[in-house]
JSON list of C-alpha atoms in Angstrom, two decimals:
[
{"chain": "A", "resi": 26, "resn": "UNK", "atom": "CA", "xyz": [65.07, 136.84, 96.31]},
{"chain": "A", "resi": 27, "resn": "UNK", "atom": "CA", "xyz": [63.32, 134.78, 93.98]},
{"chain": "A", "resi": 28, "resn": "UNK", "atom": "CA", "xyz": [59.51, 135.49, 95.24]},
{"chain": "A", "resi": 29, "resn": "UNK", "atom": "CA", "xyz": [59.32, 139.24, 93.00]},
{"chain": "A", "resi": 30, "resn": "UNK", "atom": "CA", "xyz": [60.60, 137.67, 89.85]},
{"chain": "A", "resi": 31, "resn": "UNK", "atom": "CA", "xyz": [58.31, 134.32, 90.23]},
{"chain": "A", "resi": 32, "resn": "UNK", "atom": "CA", "xyz": [54.86, 137.17, 91.15]},
{"chain": "A", "resi": 33, "resn": "UNK", "atom": "CA", "xyz": [56.61, 139.30, 88.52]},
{"chain": "A", "resi": 34, "resn": "UNK", "atom": "CA", "xyz": [56.31, 135.94, 85.48]},
{"chain": "A", "resi": 35, "resn": "UNK", "atom": "CA", "xyz": [52.92, 134.99, 86.88]},
{"chain": "A", "resi": 36, "resn": "UNK", "atom": "CA", "xyz": [51.32, 138.97, 86.43]},
{"chain": "A", "resi": 37, "resn": "UNK", "atom": "CA", "xyz": [53.14, 138.61, 82.65]},
{"chain": "A", "resi": 38, "resn": "UNK", "atom": "CA", "xyz": [51.39, 135.10, 81.60]},
{"chain": "A", "resi": 39, "resn": "UNK", "atom": "CA", "xyz": [48.00, 135.56, 82.81]},
{"chain": "A", "resi": 40, "resn": "UNK", "atom": "CA", "xyz": [48.08, 139.08, 80.66]},
{"chain": "A", "resi": 41, "resn": "UNK", "atom": "CA", "xyz": [49.05, 137.40, 77.85]},
{"chain": "A", "resi": 42, "resn": "UNK", "atom": "CA", "xyz": [46.00, 134.70, 79.11]},
{"chain": "A", "resi": 43, "resn": "UNK", "atom": "CA", "xyz": [43.78, 137.17, 78.34]},
{"chain": "A", "resi": 44, "resn": "UNK", "atom": "CA", "xyz": [45.68, 138.98, 75.19]},
{"chain": "A", "resi": 45, "resn": "UNK", "atom": "CA", "xyz": [45.48, 135.47, 73.86]},
{"chain": "A", "resi": 46, "resn": "UNK", "atom": "CA", "xyz": [41.98, 135.08, 74.37]},
{"chain": "A", "resi": 47, "resn": "UNK", "atom": "CA", "xyz": [40.41, 138.70, 73.80]},
{"chain": "A", "resi": 48, "resn": "UNK", "atom": "CA", "xyz": [42.38, 138.24, 70.18]},
{"chain": "A", "resi": 49, "resn": "UNK", "atom": "CA", "xyz": [40.50, 134.35, 69.83]},
{"chain": "A", "resi": 50, "resn": "UNK", "atom": "CA", "xyz": [37.15, 136.05, 70.21]},
{"chain": "A", "resi": 51, "resn": "UNK", "atom": "CA", "xyz": [38.11, 139.33, 68.59]},
{"chain": "A", "resi": 52, "resn": "UNK", "atom": "CA", "xyz": [38.74, 136.81, 65.49]},
{"chain": "A", "resi": 53, "resn": "UNK", "atom": "CA", "xyz": [36.10, 134.32, 65.72]},
{"chain": "A", "resi": 54, "resn": "UNK", "atom": "CA", "xyz": [33.73, 137.21, 65.95]},
{"chain": "A", "resi": 55, "resn": "UNK", "atom": "CA", "xyz": [35.13, 138.20, 63.10]},
{"chain": "A", "resi": 56, "resn": "UNK", "atom": "CA", "xyz": [35.15, 135.65, 61.12]},
{"chain": "A", "resi": 57, "resn": "UNK", "atom": "CA", "xyz": [31.67, 135.24, 62.09]},
{"chain": "A", "resi": 58, "resn": "UNK", "atom": "CA", "xyz": [30.42, 138.13, 60.93]},
{"chain": "A", "resi": 59, "resn": "UNK", "atom": "CA", "xyz": [31.97, 137.25, 57.20]},
{"chain": "A", "resi": 60, "resn": "UNK", "atom": "CA", "xyz": [30.58, 133.93, 57.34]},
{"chain": "A", "resi": 61, "resn": "UNK", "atom": "CA", "xyz": [26.82, 135.49, 57.80]},
{"chain": "A", "resi": 62, "resn": "UNK", "atom": "CA", "xyz": [26.80, 138.54, 55.86]},
{"chain": "A", "resi": 63, "resn": "UNK", "atom": "CA", "xyz": [28.64, 136.25, 52.45]},
{"chain": "A", "resi": 64, "resn": "UNK", "atom": "CA", "xyz": [25.57, 134.31, 53.59]},
{"chain": "A", "resi": 65, "resn": "UNK", "atom": "CA", "xyz": [23.22, 136.89, 53.87]},
{"chain": "A", "resi": 66, "resn": "UNK", "atom": "CA", "xyz": [24.36, 137.65, 50.51]},
{"chain": "A", "resi": 67, "resn": "UNK", "atom": "CA", "xyz": [23.92, 134.69, 49.29]},
{"chain": "A", "resi": 68, "resn": "UNK", "atom": "CA", "xyz": [19.89, 135.03, 50.32]},
{"chain": "A", "resi": 69, "resn": "UNK", "atom": "CA", "xyz": [19.63, 138.20, 48.09]},
{"chain": "A", "resi": 70, "resn": "UNK", "atom": "CA", "xyz": [21.38, 136.74, 45.19]},
{"chain": "A", "resi": 71, "resn": "UNK", "atom": "CA", "xyz": [19.06, 133.95, 45.15]},
{"chain": "A", "resi": 72, "resn": "UNK", "atom": "CA", "xyz": [16.17, 135.93, 45.36]},
{"chain": "A", "resi": 73, "resn": "UNK", "atom": "CA", "xyz": [17.35, 138.26, 43.11]},
{"chain": "A", "resi": 74, "resn": "UNK", "atom": "CA", "xyz": [17.46, 135.85, 39.93]},
{"chain": "A", "resi": 75, "resn": "UNK", "atom": "CA", "xyz": [14.01, 133.97, 40.80]},
{"chain": "A", "resi": 76, "resn": "UNK", "atom": "CA", "xyz": [11.91, 137.76, 40.86]},
{"chain": "A", "resi": 77, "resn": "UNK", "atom": "CA", "xyz": [13.39, 138.07, 37.88]},
{"chain": "A", "resi": 78, "resn": "UNK", "atom": "CA", "xyz": [13.00, 134.72, 36.73]},
{"chain": "A", "resi": 79, "resn": "UNK", "atom": "CA", "xyz": [9.17, 135.56, 37.45]},
{"chain": "A", "resi": 80, "resn": "UNK", "atom": "CA", "xyz": [9.81, 138.72, 35.05]},
{"chain": "A", "resi": 81, "resn": "UNK", "atom": "CA", "xyz": [10.72, 136.86, 31.95]},
{"chain": "A", "resi": 82, "resn": "UNK", "atom": "CA", "xyz": [7.76, 134.09, 32.39]},
{"chain": "A", "resi": 83, "resn": "UNK", "atom": "CA", "xyz": [5.31, 136.99, 31.73]},
{"chain": "A", "resi": 84, "resn": "UNK", "atom": "CA", "xyz": [4.45, 139.80, 28.44]},
{"chain": "A", "resi": 85, "resn": "UNK", "atom": "CA", "xyz": [7.25, 143.04, 28.92]},
{"chain": "A", "resi": 86, "resn": "UNK", "atom": "CA", "xyz": [5.65, 145.65, 30.83]},
{"chain": "A", "resi": 87, "resn": "UNK", "atom": "CA", "xyz": [4.28, 148.60, 28.86]},
{"chain": "A", "resi": 88, "resn": "UNK", "atom": "CA", "xyz": [6.66, 151.34, 29.27]},
{"chain": "A", "resi": 89, "resn": "UNK", "atom": "CA", "xyz": [4.16, 153.46, 31.00]},
{"chain": "A", "resi": 90, "resn": "UNK", "atom": "CA", "xyz": [4.12, 151.22, 33.69]},
{"chain": "A", "resi": 91, "resn": "UNK", "atom": "CA", "xyz": [7.71, 152.83, 35.07]},
{"chain": "A", "resi": 92, "resn": "UNK", "atom": "CA", "xyz": [4.68, 156.14, 36.15]},
{"chain": "A", "resi": 93, "resn": "UNK", "atom": "CA", "xyz": [3.69, 153.27, 39.49]},
{"chain": "A", "resi": 94, "resn": "UNK", "atom": "CA", "xyz": [5.10, 154.51, 42.89]},
{"chain": "A", "resi": 95, "resn": "UNK", "atom": "CA", "xyz": [6.64, 151.30, 44.13]},
{"chain": "A", "resi": 96, "resn": "UNK", "atom": "CA", "xyz": [8.87, 151.42, 40.88]},
{"chain": "A", "resi": 97, "resn": "UNK", "atom": "CA", "xyz": [11.61, 148.87, 43.53]},
{"chain": "A", "resi": 98, "resn": "UNK", "atom": "CA", "xyz": [8.57, 146.16, 42.09]},
{"chain": "A", "resi": 99, "resn": "UNK", "atom": "CA", "xyz": [9.27, 146.34, 39.36]},
{"chain": "A", "resi": 100, "resn": "UNK", "atom": "CA", "xyz": [12.76, 145.63, 39.53]},
{"chain": "A", "resi": 101, "resn": "UNK", "atom": "CA", "xyz": [14.25, 142.64, 37.05]},
{"chain": "A", "resi": 102, "resn": "UNK", "atom": "CA", "xyz": [10.62, 143.20, 35.07]},
{"chain": "A", "resi": 103, "resn": "UNK", "atom": "CA", "xyz": [11.20, 143.73, 31.00]},
{"chain": "A", "resi": 104, "resn": "UNK", "atom": "CA", "xyz": [9.10, 146.40, 29.83]},
{"chain": "A", "resi": 105, "resn": "UNK", "atom": "CA", "xyz": [7.57, 146.85, 26.28]},
{"chain": "A", "resi": 106, "resn": "UNK", "atom": "CA", "xyz": [7.07, 150.82, 23.94]},
{"chain": "A", "resi": 107, "resn": "UNK", "atom": "CA", "xyz": [9.10, 152.74, 22.48]},
{"chain": "A", "resi": 108, "resn": "UNK", "atom": "CA", "xyz": [11.35, 155.83, 24.14]},
{"chain": "A", "resi": 109, "resn": "UNK", "atom": "CA", "xyz": [12.43, 158.75, 22.85]},
{"chain": "A", "resi": 110, "resn": "UNK", "atom": "CA", "xyz": [17.15, 159.38, 23.38]},
{"chain": "A", "resi": 111, "resn": "UNK", "atom": "CA", "xyz": [16.99, 163.47, 24.38]},
{"chain": "A", "resi": 112, "resn": "UNK", "atom": "CA", "xyz": [20.32, 164.53, 23.09]},
{"chain": "A", "resi": 113, "resn": "UNK", "atom": "CA", "xyz": [23.15, 165.43, 23.84]},
{"chain": "A", "resi": 114, "resn": "UNK", "atom": "CA", "xyz": [23.40, 163.02, 26.68]},
{"chain": "A", "resi": 115, "resn": "UNK", "atom": "CA", "xyz": [25.96, 160.59, 26.95]},
{"chain": "A", "resi": 116, "resn": "UNK", "atom": "CA", "xyz": [27.60, 159.12, 29.47]},
{"chain": "A", "resi": 117, "resn": "UNK", "atom": "CA", "xyz": [30.26, 156.35, 28.89]},
{"chain": "A", "resi": 118, "resn": "UNK", "atom": "CA", "xyz": [30.96, 153.99, 31.81]},
{"chain": "A", "resi": 119, "resn": "UNK", "atom": "CA", "xyz": [34.43, 153.57, 32.33]},
{"chain": "A", "resi": 120, "resn": "UNK", "atom": "CA", "xyz": [36.52, 150.13, 32.41]},
{"chain": "A", "resi": 121, "resn": "UNK", "atom": "CA", "xyz": [33.85, 147.67, 30.68]},
{"chain": "A", "resi": 122, "resn": "UNK", "atom": "CA", "xyz": [35.88, 144.51, 29.78]},
{"chain": "A", "resi": 123, "resn": "UNK", "atom": "CA", "xyz": [34.18, 142.31, 27.11]},
{"chain": "A", "resi": 124, "resn": "UNK", "atom": "CA", "xyz": [36.03, 139.15, 24.95]},
{"chain": "A", "resi": 125, "resn": "UNK", "atom": "CA", "xyz": [39.00, 140.41, 27.00]},
{"chain": "A", "resi": 126, "resn": "UNK", "atom": "CA", "xyz": [38.51, 144.13, 25.41]},
{"chain": "A", "resi": 127, "resn": "UNK", "atom": "CA", "xyz": [38.40, 147.05, 27.91]},
{"chain": "A", "resi": 128, "resn": "UNK", "atom": "CA", "xyz": [35.94, 149.55, 27.36]},
{"chain": "A", "resi": 129, "resn": "UNK", "atom": "CA", "xyz": [32.82, 151.73, 27.65]},
{"chain": "A", "resi": 130, "resn": "UNK", "atom": "CA", "xyz": [29.34, 150.75, 28.49]},
{"chain": "A", "resi": 131, "resn": "UNK", "atom": "CA", "xyz": [27.08, 153.63, 26.05]},
{"chain": "A", "resi": 132, "resn": "UNK", "atom": "CA", "xyz": [24.64, 155.12, 29.43]},
{"chain": "A", "resi": 133, "resn": "UNK", "atom": "CA", "xyz": [21.62, 157.79, 28.26]},
{"chain": "A", "resi": 134, "resn": "UNK", "atom": "CA", "xyz": [18.82, 159.50, 29.08]},
{"chain": "A", "resi": 135, "resn": "UNK", "atom": "CA", "xyz": [15.42, 158.42, 26.94]},
{"chain": "A", "resi": 136, "resn": "UNK", "atom": "CA", "xyz": [12.14, 159.73, 27.24]},
{"chain": "A", "resi": 137, "resn": "UNK", "atom": "CA", "xyz": [9.67, 157.43, 28.35]},
{"chain": "A", "resi": 138, "resn": "UNK", "atom": "CA", "xyz": [5.54, 158.33, 27.94]},
{"chain": "A", "resi": 139, "resn": "UNK", "atom": "CA", "xyz": [5.75, 160.47, 31.26]},
{"chain": "A", "resi": 140, "resn": "UNK", "atom": "CA", "xyz": [8.88, 159.38, 33.01]},
{"chain": "A", "resi": 141, "resn": "UNK", "atom": "CA", "xyz": [12.95, 160.04, 32.02]},
{"chain": "A", "resi": 142, "resn": "UNK", "atom": "CA", "xyz": [14.92, 156.46, 32.34]},
{"chain": "A", "resi": 143, "resn": "UNK", "atom": "CA", "xyz": [19.36, 155.61, 31.68]},
{"chain": "A", "resi": 144, "resn": "UNK", "atom": "CA", "xyz": [19.28, 153.06, 29.02]},
{"chain": "A", "resi": 145, "resn": "UNK", "atom": "CA", "xyz": [21.83, 151.47, 28.83]},
{"chain": "A", "resi": 146, "resn": "UNK", "atom": "CA", "xyz": [22.50, 150.57, 25.71]},
{"chain": "A", "resi": 147, "resn": "UNK", "atom": "CA", "xyz": [25.92, 148.08, 26.19]},
{"chain": "A", "resi": 148, "resn": "UNK", "atom": "CA", "xyz": [29.45, 148.26, 24.92]},
{"chain": "A", "resi": 149, "resn": "UNK", "atom": "CA", "xyz": [31.63, 149.52, 23.18]},
{"chain": "A", "resi": 150, "resn": "UNK", "atom": "CA", "xyz": [35.28, 149.44, 22.09]},
{"chain": "A", "resi": 151, "resn": "UNK", "atom": "CA", "xyz": [37.46, 151.81, 23.66]},
{"chain": "A", "resi": 152, "resn": "UNK", "atom": "CA", "xyz": [40.74, 153.86, 22.05]},
{"chain": "A", "resi": 153, "resn": "UNK", "atom": "CA", "xyz": [44.11, 153.43, 22.53]},
{"chain": "A", "resi": 154, "resn": "UNK", "atom": "CA", "xyz": [44.42, 157.24, 23.66]},
{"chain": "A", "resi": 155, "resn": "UNK", "atom": "CA", "xyz": [42.83, 157.56, 27.08]},
{"chain": "A", "resi": 156, "resn": "UNK", "atom": "CA", "xyz": [42.34, 160.59, 26.10]},
{"chain": "A", "resi": 157, "resn": "UNK", "atom": "CA", "xyz": [40.11, 160.23, 23.02]},
{"chain": "A", "resi": 158, "resn": "UNK", "atom": "CA", "xyz": [37.07, 159.57, 24.10]},
{"chain": "A", "resi": 159, "resn": "UNK", "atom": "CA", "xyz": [34.21, 156.91, 22.03]},
{"chain": "A", "resi": 160, "resn": "UNK", "atom": "CA", "xyz": [32.46, 158.38, 19.11]},
{"chain": "A", "resi": 161, "resn": "UNK", "atom": "CA", "xyz": [29.40, 156.23, 19.36]},
{"chain": "A", "resi": 162, "resn": "UNK", "atom": "CA", "xyz": [26.12, 156.87, 17.21]},
{"chain": "A", "resi": 163, "resn": "UNK", "atom": "CA", "xyz": [22.81, 157.11, 19.13]},
{"chain": "A", "resi": 164, "resn": "UNK", "atom": "CA", "xyz": [18.97, 156.45, 17.17]},
{"chain": "A", "resi": 165, "resn": "UNK", "atom": "CA", "xyz": [17.33, 158.67, 18.19]},
{"chain": "A", "resi": 166, "resn": "UNK", "atom": "CA", "xyz": [14.75, 156.15, 19.16]},
{"chain": "A", "resi": 167, "resn": "UNK", "atom": "CA", "xyz": [14.59, 152.88, 20.63]},
{"chain": "A", "resi": 168, "resn": "UNK", "atom": "CA", "xyz": [11.83, 149.84, 21.60]},
{"chain": "A", "resi": 169, "resn": "UNK", "atom": "CA", "xyz": [12.57, 148.22, 24.91]},
{"chain": "A", "resi": 170, "resn": "UNK", "atom": "CA", "xyz": [14.04, 144.45, 25.08]},
{"chain": "A", "resi": 171, "resn": "UNK", "atom": "CA", "xyz": [15.94, 143.92, 27.99]},
{"chain": "A", "resi": 172, "resn": "UNK", "atom": "CA", "xyz": [15.07, 144.03, 31.48]},
{"chain": "A", "resi": 173, "resn": "UNK", "atom": "CA", "xyz": [14.70, 147.11, 34.42]},
{"chain": "A", "resi": 174, "resn": "UNK", "atom": "CA", "xyz": [16.97, 147.18, 37.29]},
{"chain": "A", "resi": 175, "resn": "UNK", "atom": "CA", "xyz": [16.50, 148.70, 40.39]},
{"chain": "A", "resi": 176, "resn": "UNK", "atom": "CA", "xyz": [19.10, 147.49, 41.94]},
{"chain": "A", "resi": 177, "resn": "UNK", "atom": "CA", "xyz": [21.55, 147.04, 43.78]},
{"chain": "A", "resi": 178, "resn": "UNK", "atom": "CA", "xyz": [23.52, 150.21, 43.42]},
{"chain": "A", "resi": 179, "resn": "UNK", "atom": "CA", "xyz": [27.17, 150.61, 42.57]},
{"chain": "A", "resi": 180, "resn": "UNK", "atom": "CA", "xyz": [30.42, 151.10, 45.48]},
{"chain": "A", "resi": 181, "resn": "UNK", "atom": "CA", "xyz": [31.91, 153.96, 44.21]},
{"chain": "A", "resi": 182, "resn": "UNK", "atom": "CA", "xyz": [34.77, 156.05, 46.48]},
{"chain": "A", "resi": 183, "resn": "UNK", "atom": "CA", "xyz": [35.69, 159.15, 44.74]},
{"chain": "A", "resi": 184, "resn": "UNK", "atom": "CA", "xyz": [34.70, 161.56, 41.88]},
{"chain": "A", "resi": 185, "resn": "UNK", "atom": "CA", "xyz": [32.08, 159.50, 39.48]},
{"chain": "A", "resi": 186, "resn": "UNK", "atom": "CA", "xyz": [31.89, 162.15, 36.80]},
{"chain": "A", "resi": 187, "resn": "UNK", "atom": "CA", "xyz": [34.97, 163.07, 34.56]},
{"chain": "A", "resi": 188, "resn": "UNK", "atom": "CA", "xyz": [34.56, 166.78, 34.28]},
{"chain": "A", "resi": 189, "resn": "UNK", "atom": "CA", "xyz": [34.30, 167.76, 30.44]},
{"chain": "A", "resi": 190, "resn": "UNK", "atom": "CA", "xyz": [32.90, 170.69, 28.10]},
{"chain": "A", "resi": 191, "resn": "UNK", "atom": "CA", "xyz": [30.12, 168.38, 26.70]},
{"chain": "A", "resi": 192, "resn": "UNK", "atom": "CA", "xyz": [28.84, 165.43, 25.82]},
{"chain": "A", "resi": 193, "resn": "UNK", "atom": "CA", "xyz": [29.92, 162.17, 26.30]},
{"chain": "A", "resi": 194, "resn": "UNK", "atom": "CA", "xyz": [30.84, 161.88, 29.46]},
{"chain": "A", "resi": 195, "resn": "UNK", "atom": "CA", "xyz": [33.03, 158.94, 31.36]},
{"chain": "A", "resi": 196, "resn": "UNK", "atom": "CA", "xyz": [31.31, 157.97, 34.20]},
{"chain": "A", "resi": 197, "resn": "UNK", "atom": "CA", "xyz": [32.75, 155.64, 36.90]},
{"chain": "A", "resi": 198, "resn": "UNK", "atom": "CA", "xyz": [29.53, 154.14, 37.36]},
{"chain": "A", "resi": 199, "resn": "UNK", "atom": "CA", "xyz": [25.95, 154.42, 37.08]},
{"chain": "A", "resi": 200, "resn": "UNK", "atom": "CA", "xyz": [24.57, 156.31, 39.60]},
{"chain": "A", "resi": 201, "resn": "UNK", "atom": "CA", "xyz": [20.75, 157.54, 38.50]},
{"chain": "A", "resi": 202, "resn": "UNK", "atom": "CA", "xyz": [20.51, 160.19, 40.78]},
{"chain": "A", "resi": 203, "resn": "UNK", "atom": "CA", "xyz": [23.95, 161.66, 40.33]},
{"chain": "A", "resi": 204, "resn": "UNK", "atom": "CA", "xyz": [23.88, 161.59, 37.32]},
{"chain": "A", "resi": 205, "resn": "UNK", "atom": "CA", "xyz": [20.10, 163.81, 37.53]},
{"chain": "A", "resi": 206, "resn": "UNK", "atom": "CA", "xyz": [21.66, 166.34, 40.01]},
{"chain": "A", "resi": 207, "resn": "UNK", "atom": "CA", "xyz": [24.47, 165.99, 37.15]},
{"chain": "A", "resi": 208, "resn": "UNK", "atom": "CA", "xyz": [21.75, 166.82, 34.23]},
{"chain": "A", "resi": 209, "resn": "UNK", "atom": "CA", "xyz": [18.63, 168.62, 35.45]},
{"chain": "A", "resi": 210, "resn": "UNK", "atom": "CA", "xyz": [17.43, 166.03, 34.25]},
{"chain": "A", "resi": 211, "resn": "UNK", "atom": "CA", "xyz": [14.50, 164.26, 36.60]},
{"chain": "A", "resi": 212, "resn": "UNK", "atom": "CA", "xyz": [15.68, 160.67, 36.20]},
{"chain": "A", "resi": 213, "resn": "UNK", "atom": "CA", "xyz": [13.83, 157.67, 37.67]},
{"chain": "A", "resi": 214, "resn": "UNK", "atom": "CA", "xyz": [16.29, 155.51, 40.46]},
{"chain": "A", "resi": 215, "resn": "UNK", "atom": "CA", "xyz": [16.41, 152.63, 37.52]},
{"chain": "A", "resi": 216, "resn": "UNK", "atom": "CA", "xyz": [18.71, 151.60, 34.47]},
{"chain": "A", "resi": 217, "resn": "UNK", "atom": "CA", "xyz": [17.36, 149.67, 31.97]},
{"chain": "A", "resi": 218, "resn": "UNK", "atom": "CA", "xyz": [19.78, 147.06, 30.20]},
{"chain": "A", "resi": 219, "resn": "UNK", "atom": "CA", "xyz": [18.71, 147.14, 26.85]},
{"chain": "A", "resi": 220, "resn": "UNK", "atom": "CA", "xyz": [19.91, 143.87, 24.30]},
{"chain": "A", "resi": 221, "resn": "UNK", "atom": "CA", "xyz": [19.36, 144.36, 21.40]},
{"chain": "A", "resi": 222, "resn": "UNK", "atom": "CA", "xyz": [21.34, 147.50, 20.03]},
{"chain": "A", "resi": 223, "resn": "UNK", "atom": "CA", "xyz": [24.20, 148.40, 17.76]},
{"chain": "A", "resi": 224, "resn": "UNK", "atom": "CA", "xyz": [26.00, 148.09, 20.58]},
{"chain": "A", "resi": 225, "resn": "UNK", "atom": "CA", "xyz": [27.20, 144.42, 22.79]},
{"chain": "A", "resi": 226, "resn": "UNK", "atom": "CA", "xyz": [24.70, 143.89, 25.08]},
{"chain": "A", "resi": 227, "resn": "UNK", "atom": "CA", "xyz": [27.34, 142.38, 28.32]},
{"chain": "A", "resi": 228, "resn": "UNK", "atom": "CA", "xyz": [24.71, 143.24, 31.33]},
{"chain": "A", "resi": 229, "resn": "UNK", "atom": "CA", "xyz": [24.66, 140.07, 33.84]},
{"chain": "A", "resi": 230, "resn": "UNK", "atom": "CA", "xyz": [22.22, 140.53, 36.98]},
{"chain": "A", "resi": 231, "resn": "UNK", "atom": "CA", "xyz": [23.83, 138.77, 38.90]},
{"chain": "A", "resi": 232, "resn": "UNK", "atom": "CA", "xyz": [27.96, 138.80, 38.70]},
{"chain": "A", "resi": 233, "resn": "UNK", "atom": "CA", "xyz": [28.27, 136.17, 41.67]},
{"chain": "A", "resi": 234, "resn": "UNK", "atom": "CA", "xyz": [26.07, 132.90, 42.58]},
{"chain": "A", "resi": 235, "resn": "UNK", "atom": "CA", "xyz": [24.53, 132.57, 45.44]},
{"chain": "A", "resi": 236, "resn": "UNK", "atom": "CA", "xyz": [26.38, 129.23, 45.30]},
{"chain": "A", "resi": 237, "resn": "UNK", "atom": "CA", "xyz": [29.78, 131.21, 45.73]},
{"chain": "A", "resi": 238, "resn": "UNK", "atom": "CA", "xyz": [28.78, 133.48, 48.21]},
{"chain": "A", "resi": 239, "resn": "UNK", "atom": "CA", "xyz": [27.26, 130.08, 50.67]},
{"chain": "A", "resi": 240, "resn": "UNK", "atom": "CA", "xyz": [30.73, 129.46, 49.73]},
{"chain": "A", "resi": 241, "resn": "UNK", "atom": "CA", "xyz": [33.15, 132.11, 50.91]},
{"chain": "A", "resi": 242, "resn": "UNK", "atom": "CA", "xyz": [30.62, 131.57, 54.15]},
{"chain": "A", "resi": 243, "resn": "UNK", "atom": "CA", "xyz": [31.49, 128.77, 54.50]},
{"chain": "A", "resi": 244, "resn": "UNK", "atom": "CA", "xyz": [35.08, 129.24, 54.18]},
{"chain": "A", "resi": 245, "resn": "UNK", "atom": "CA", "xyz": [34.77, 132.33, 57.01]},
{"chain": "A", "resi": 246, "resn": "UNK", "atom": "CA", "xyz": [32.89, 130.20, 59.35]},
{"chain": "A", "resi": 247, "resn": "UNK", "atom": "CA", "xyz": [35.30, 126.91, 59.08]},
{"chain": "A", "resi": 248, "resn": "UNK", "atom": "CA", "xyz": [38.39, 130.01, 59.52]},
{"chain": "A", "resi": 249, "resn": "UNK", "atom": "CA", "xyz": [37.03, 131.11, 62.95]},
{"chain": "A", "resi": 250, "resn": "UNK", "atom": "CA", "xyz": [36.18, 127.38, 64.27]},
{"chain": "A", "resi": 251, "resn": "UNK", "atom": "CA", "xyz": [39.90, 126.74, 63.29]},
{"chain": "A", "resi": 252, "resn": "UNK", "atom": "CA", "xyz": [40.90, 129.79, 65.01]},
{"chain": "A", "resi": 253, "resn": "UNK", "atom": "CA", "xyz": [39.16, 128.06, 68.91]},
{"chain": "A", "resi": 254, "resn": "UNK", "atom": "CA", "xyz": [40.84, 125.04, 68.15]},
{"chain": "A", "resi": 255, "resn": "UNK", "atom": "CA", "xyz": [44.45, 126.57, 67.58]},
{"chain": "A", "resi": 256, "resn": "UNK", "atom": "CA", "xyz": [43.65, 128.48, 70.89]},
{"chain": "A", "resi": 257, "resn": "UNK", "atom": "CA", "xyz": [42.19, 125.50, 72.70]},
{"chain": "A", "resi": 258, "resn": "UNK", "atom": "CA", "xyz": [45.57, 123.37, 71.82]},
{"chain": "A", "resi": 259, "resn": "UNK", "atom": "CA", "xyz": [48.02, 126.75, 72.12]},
{"chain": "A", "resi": 260, "resn": "UNK", "atom": "CA", "xyz": [46.59, 127.05, 76.38]},
{"chain": "A", "resi": 261, "resn": "UNK", "atom": "CA", "xyz": [46.99, 122.88, 75.94]},
{"chain": "A", "resi": 262, "resn": "UNK", "atom": "CA", "xyz": [49.94, 122.77, 75.80]},
{"chain": "A", "resi": 263, "resn": "UNK", "atom": "CA", "xyz": [51.36, 125.64, 77.89]},
{"chain": "A", "resi": 264, "resn": "UNK", "atom": "CA", "xyz": [49.31, 124.12, 80.74]},
{"chain": "A", "resi": 265, "resn": "UNK", "atom": "CA", "xyz": [51.09, 121.03, 80.09]},
{"chain": "A", "resi": 266, "resn": "UNK", "atom": "CA", "xyz": [54.56, 122.68, 79.83]},
{"chain": "A", "resi": 267, "resn": "UNK", "atom": "CA", "xyz": [53.67, 124.77, 82.86]}
]
């Protein structure tokens, strides 16, 4: 009379084993993928820093070079030349923290020879009331000192440009093509980070260095290995108790 119960228990045990194997494999693959992704990010950051370092060893490129077709080849390049602000366009990049204070990065479009380019002029403090945007004074002409970036692109969820009757406008990310559509300007798909201005330059080409990404990759890889060892240990213990 106990045979049906034994069969049922055996079937349940086998089902649990299959389920445990699937969970282990899925966790191992997920953690391995995360480790590989972090490793790839480290390689990308290394290449970016190397390219910027090579550019910094050269003299600034004339701003007329922006007319070249392959704009991505100029990622990290210093530029030289004079540009003119396109009034009245001013965008304030939200949630920028400098020395523990919250404020905005001031972003404006400029005429650079036959091209239109976005300039990030640096940081300015916000006001006590969020509804009150800071008043910024933009020079009519700039002499370029800084670095051009064409990659990477910021990740954004939700609305970028805060609706406003005029300028300045608050934004959540500097997306040149989106700002071009909103303003009607033919902006290049790049941002120049000005290092000399009346604002506070604080741009860093890389926030997380390659070493950090490699450390994260190692952590994920060790977790993947640990999942396998834990699963094997659990199976070993169960087999000796049956």
